[in-house]
Amino acid sequence: MGLLNLLTTNPTAFVIIAVALVLSLTVHEFAHAYVADRLGDPTPRRFGRVTLNPGKHLDPLGTLLLLVAGFGFAKPVPINPANLGRWGVLWVSAAGPISNLLIAVVTAILLRVLPQNDLTFQVLLTVLGINVVLAVFNLIPIPLLDGSRILGALVPSLGRSLAQFEAMPFSFLLVMGFIFLAREPISGIINTVQRWVLGVVGYA
């Protein structure tokens, strides 16, 4: 279900989810760009991506899909692997999901320590949930996702095959089809990680 349905049925939830998505996607892509920049690759800075300005990271098609289909994507951060080396690519790839996990943990802490009302609880739980989804989803080791680049850095021969698959026509549609078919186990993992994050900070 897309976010547009909430615009008429629950405008408050629409605004909360939309803002949380934009900020979470922005931090995710900024983390990729920042780590690449710090490791010596000037490519993200050259494209203006070392910033927390959402306008530099949001993809028009990905944003439209978020509104109408409930899933989407931001613009990938361009990097030059030759400037980073194998382990640099690994850390750049992992930076996005790690940033989302950190946001989820901080949000869980706020849920535990802040005085609660309905709006605060809704905002914090939404932010936590979105960032767990982004972290888990992007760590799936299939092409076009951060997990495939992490796997490719760990197993270079496999990384070349994954890169070749990404260059194929319709690779995006194939990946989306796989995710759709695997949505139930993926949802199970997401729920497990969310419970773990809440458990880590002792929130019941």
Tab-separated table of C-alpha atoms in Angstrom:
chain	number	residue	atom	x	y	z
A	1	MET	CA	0.000	0.000	0.000
A	2	GLY	CA	1.383	3.387	-0.969
A	3	LEU	CA	1.612	6.425	1.230
A	4	LEU	CA	-0.922	8.320	-0.869
A	5	ASN	CA	-3.704	6.221	0.667
A	6	LEU	CA	-2.809	7.649	4.077
A	7	LEU	CA	-3.037	11.213	2.827
A	8	THR	CA	-6.831	11.055	2.999
A	9	THR	CA	-7.337	8.427	5.696
A	10	ASN	CA	-4.665	9.512	8.212
A	11	PRO	CA	-2.814	12.722	7.244
A	12	THR	CA	-0.780	12.757	10.468
A	13	ALA	CA	0.582	9.278	9.798
A	14	PHE	CA	1.297	10.286	6.201
A	15	VAL	CA	3.425	13.253	7.291
A	16	ILE	CA	5.270	11.243	9.965
A	17	ILE	CA	6.101	8.369	7.613
A	18	ALA	CA	7.018	10.634	4.688
A	19	VAL	CA	9.378	12.791	6.765
A	20	ALA	CA	10.917	9.731	8.461
A	21	LEU	CA	11.512	8.073	5.085
A	22	VAL	CA	13.095	11.146	3.537
A	23	LEU	CA	15.403	11.732	6.498
A	24	SER	CA	16.339	8.059	6.847
A	25	LEU	CA	17.110	7.648	3.140
A	26	THR	CA	19.123	10.878	3.231
A	27	VAL	CA	21.232	9.732	6.191
A	28	HIS	CA	21.750	6.348	4.512
A	29	GLU	CA	23.120	7.867	1.302
A	30	PHE	CA	25.091	10.543	3.162
A	31	ALA	CA	26.807	7.796	5.167
A	32	HIS	CA	27.952	6.118	1.942
A	33	ALA	CA	29.246	9.417	0.578
A	34	TYR	CA	30.918	10.537	3.819
A	35	VAL	CA	32.825	7.283	4.329
A	36	ALA	CA	33.962	7.212	0.686
A	37	ASP	CA	35.129	10.814	1.003
A	38	ARG	CA	37.002	10.086	4.229
A	39	LEU	CA	38.675	7.049	2.650
A	40	GLY	CA	40.065	9.148	-0.190
A	41	ASP	CA	37.541	8.883	-3.007
A	42	PRO	CA	36.606	12.389	-4.250
A	43	THR	CA	33.786	11.102	-6.486
A	44	PRO	CA	30.854	11.626	-4.068
A	45	ARG	CA	32.026	15.174	-3.255
A	46	ARG	CA	32.379	15.940	-6.962
A	47	PHE	CA	28.718	14.992	-7.411
A	48	GLY	CA	27.641	17.015	-4.367
A	49	ARG	CA	26.643	13.988	-2.324
A	50	VAL	CA	28.583	14.671	0.898
A	51	THR	CA	25.598	16.551	2.285
A	52	LEU	CA	22.487	16.031	4.365
A	53	ASN	CA	20.406	17.954	1.825
A	54	PRO	CA	17.631	15.483	0.831
A	55	GLY	CA	17.368	17.066	-2.610
A	56	LYS	CA	20.806	15.706	-3.497
A	57	HIS	CA	19.894	12.139	-2.619
A	58	LEU	CA	16.248	11.547	-3.527
A	59	ASP	CA	15.486	9.904	-6.859
A	60	PRO	CA	12.305	11.151	-8.620
A	61	LEU	CA	11.208	7.657	-9.704
A	62	GLY	CA	12.156	6.113	-6.354
A	63	THR	CA	10.197	8.798	-4.506
A	64	LEU	CA	7.162	8.294	-6.747
A	65	LEU	CA	7.269	4.552	-6.068
A	66	LEU	CA	7.345	5.250	-2.333
A	67	LEU	CA	4.167	7.292	-2.640
A	68	VAL	CA	2.183	4.945	-4.870
A	69	ALA	CA	3.608	1.487	-4.126
A	70	GLY	CA	5.008	1.697	-0.603
A	71	PHE	CA	8.607	0.944	-1.609
A	72	GLY	CA	11.247	2.925	-3.447
A	73	PHE	CA	14.855	4.010	-3.501
A	74	ALA	CA	17.232	6.959	-3.395
A	75	LYS	CA	19.955	7.806	-5.904
A	76	PRO	CA	22.993	5.523	-5.441
A	77	VAL	CA	26.137	7.363	-4.392
A	78	PRO	CA	28.721	7.238	-7.189
A	79	ILE	CA	32.122	5.946	-6.108
A	80	ASN	CA	35.344	4.917	-7.824
A	81	PRO	CA	36.418	1.518	-6.436
A	82	ALA	CA	39.941	2.137	-7.756
A	83	ASN	CA	40.285	4.913	-5.167
A	84	LEU	CA	39.009	2.762	-2.332
A	85	GLY	CA	40.346	-0.742	-2.777
A	86	ARG	CA	38.532	-3.897	-1.781
A	87	TRP	CA	38.099	-3.113	1.917
A	88	GLY	CA	37.261	0.516	1.270
A	89	VAL	CA	34.375	-0.585	-0.947
A	90	LEU	CA	33.219	-2.898	1.840
A	91	TRP	CA	33.150	-0.101	4.428
A	92	VAL	CA	31.458	2.344	2.070
A	93	SER	CA	28.796	-0.259	1.264
A	94	ALA	CA	28.243	-1.108	4.919
A	95	ALA	CA	28.062	2.545	6.012
A	96	GLY	CA	24.470	3.046	4.866
A	97	PRO	CA	22.907	0.070	6.697
A	98	ILE	CA	25.050	0.754	9.769
A	99	SER	CA	23.781	4.352	9.888
A	100	ASN	CA	20.195	3.088	9.822
A	101	LEU	CA	20.872	0.571	12.599
A	102	LEU	CA	22.407	3.335	14.729
A	103	ILE	CA	19.340	5.520	14.184
A	104	ALA	CA	17.134	2.582	15.178
A	105	VAL	CA	19.108	2.028	18.405
A	106	VAL	CA	19.036	5.740	19.304
A	107	THR	CA	15.296	5.819	18.631
A	108	ALA	CA	14.769	2.769	20.845
A	109	ILE	CA	16.688	4.528	23.638
A	110	LEU	CA	14.454	7.591	23.234
A	111	LEU	CA	11.395	5.361	23.444
A	112	ARG	CA	12.691	4.101	26.771
A	113	VAL	CA	13.739	7.408	28.371
A	114	LEU	CA	11.374	10.075	27.008
A	115	PRO	CA	7.955	10.777	28.520
A	116	GLN	CA	5.451	9.140	26.193
A	117	ASN	CA	2.327	10.451	24.543
A	118	ASP	CA	0.529	9.084	21.506
A	119	LEU	CA	2.304	11.355	18.997
A	120	THR	CA	5.794	10.836	20.445
A	121	PHE	CA	5.292	7.082	20.505
A	122	GLN	CA	4.001	7.043	16.912
A	123	VAL	CA	6.891	9.170	15.610
A	124	LEU	CA	9.636	7.223	17.386
A	125	LEU	CA	8.228	3.811	16.536
A	126	THR	CA	7.848	4.845	12.881
A	127	VAL	CA	11.433	6.096	12.695
A	128	LEU	CA	12.690	2.910	14.353
A	129	GLY	CA	10.695	0.667	12.041
A	130	ILE	CA	11.724	2.465	8.854
A	131	ASN	CA	15.406	2.352	9.746
A	132	VAL	CA	15.294	-1.338	10.636
A	133	VAL	CA	13.617	-1.991	7.277
A	134	LEU	CA	16.264	0.027	5.411
A	135	ALA	CA	19.121	-1.704	7.234
A	136	VAL	CA	17.828	-5.257	6.757
A	137	PHE	CA	16.615	-4.679	3.201
A	138	ASN	CA	19.923	-3.195	2.055
A	139	LEU	CA	21.952	-5.984	3.649
A	140	ILE	CA	20.281	-8.637	1.483
A	141	PRO	CA	23.205	-9.996	-0.603
A	142	ILE	CA	21.592	-9.622	-4.016
A	143	PRO	CA	22.574	-7.258	-6.863
A	144	LEU	CA	21.730	-3.552	-6.647
A	145	LEU	CA	21.707	-3.667	-2.836
A	146	ASP	CA	24.514	-2.860	-0.406
A	147	GLY	CA	24.670	-6.477	0.708
A	148	SER	CA	25.820	-7.599	-2.740
A	149	ARG	CA	28.697	-5.108	-2.682
A	150	ILE	CA	29.713	-6.237	0.794
A	151	LEU	CA	29.626	-9.851	-0.406
A	152	GLY	CA	31.552	-8.872	-3.545
A	153	ALA	CA	34.277	-7.257	-1.439
A	154	LEU	CA	34.558	-10.376	0.699
A	155	VAL	CA	34.534	-12.719	-2.328
A	156	PRO	CA	36.008	-10.772	-5.298
A	157	SER	CA	35.265	-13.463	-7.901
A	158	LEU	CA	31.607	-13.423	-6.898
A	159	GLY	CA	31.650	-9.634	-6.895
A	160	ARG	CA	32.544	-9.588	-10.596
A	161	SER	CA	29.577	-11.833	-11.387
A	162	LEU	CA	27.239	-9.657	-9.335
A	163	ALA	CA	28.499	-6.538	-11.142
A	164	GLN	CA	27.858	-8.193	-14.503
A	165	PHE	CA	24.318	-9.044	-13.429
A	166	GLU	CA	23.675	-5.436	-12.385
A	167	ALA	CA	24.688	-4.282	-15.878
A	168	MET	CA	22.106	-6.562	-17.515
A	169	PRO	CA	18.892	-5.074	-18.945
A	170	PHE	CA	15.910	-5.521	-16.630
A	171	SER	CA	18.133	-6.509	-13.678
A	172	PHE	CA	16.121	-4.095	-11.521
A	173	LEU	CA	12.858	-5.862	-12.375
A	174	LEU	CA	14.381	-9.268	-11.650
A	175	VAL	CA	15.612	-8.105	-8.244
A	176	MET	CA	12.227	-6.548	-7.413
A	177	GLY	CA	10.543	-9.802	-8.409
A	178	PHE	CA	12.806	-11.782	-6.085
A	179	ILE	CA	12.114	-9.410	-3.202
A	180	PHE	CA	8.372	-9.683	-3.801
A	181	LEU	CA	8.524	-13.483	-3.741
A	182	ALA	CA	10.705	-13.469	-0.613
A	183	ARG	CA	8.693	-10.809	1.213
A	184	GLU	CA	7.494	-13.116	3.998
A	185	PRO	CA	10.934	-14.335	5.186
A	186	ILE	CA	12.289	-10.792	4.779
A	187	SER	CA	9.447	-9.460	6.949
A	188	GLY	CA	10.255	-12.104	9.541
A	189	ILE	CA	13.881	-11.002	9.685
A	190	ILE	CA	12.850	-7.347	9.957
A	191	ASN	CA	10.520	-8.115	12.877
A	192	THR	CA	13.253	-10.130	14.612
A	193	VAL	CA	15.794	-7.302	14.255
A	194	GLN	CA	13.287	-4.735	15.520
A	195	ARG	CA	12.574	-6.852	18.608
A	196	TRP	CA	16.334	-7.262	19.129
A	197	VAL	CA	16.944	-3.504	18.931
A	198	LEU	CA	14.176	-2.852	21.459
A	199	GLY	CA	15.526	-5.635	23.671
A	200	VAL	CA	19.059	-4.240	23.622
A	201	VAL	CA	17.912	-1.039	25.330
A	202	GLY	CA	15.559	-2.887	27.667
A	203	TYR	CA	12.394	-1.482	26.120
A	204	ALA	CA	9.385	-3.759	26.620
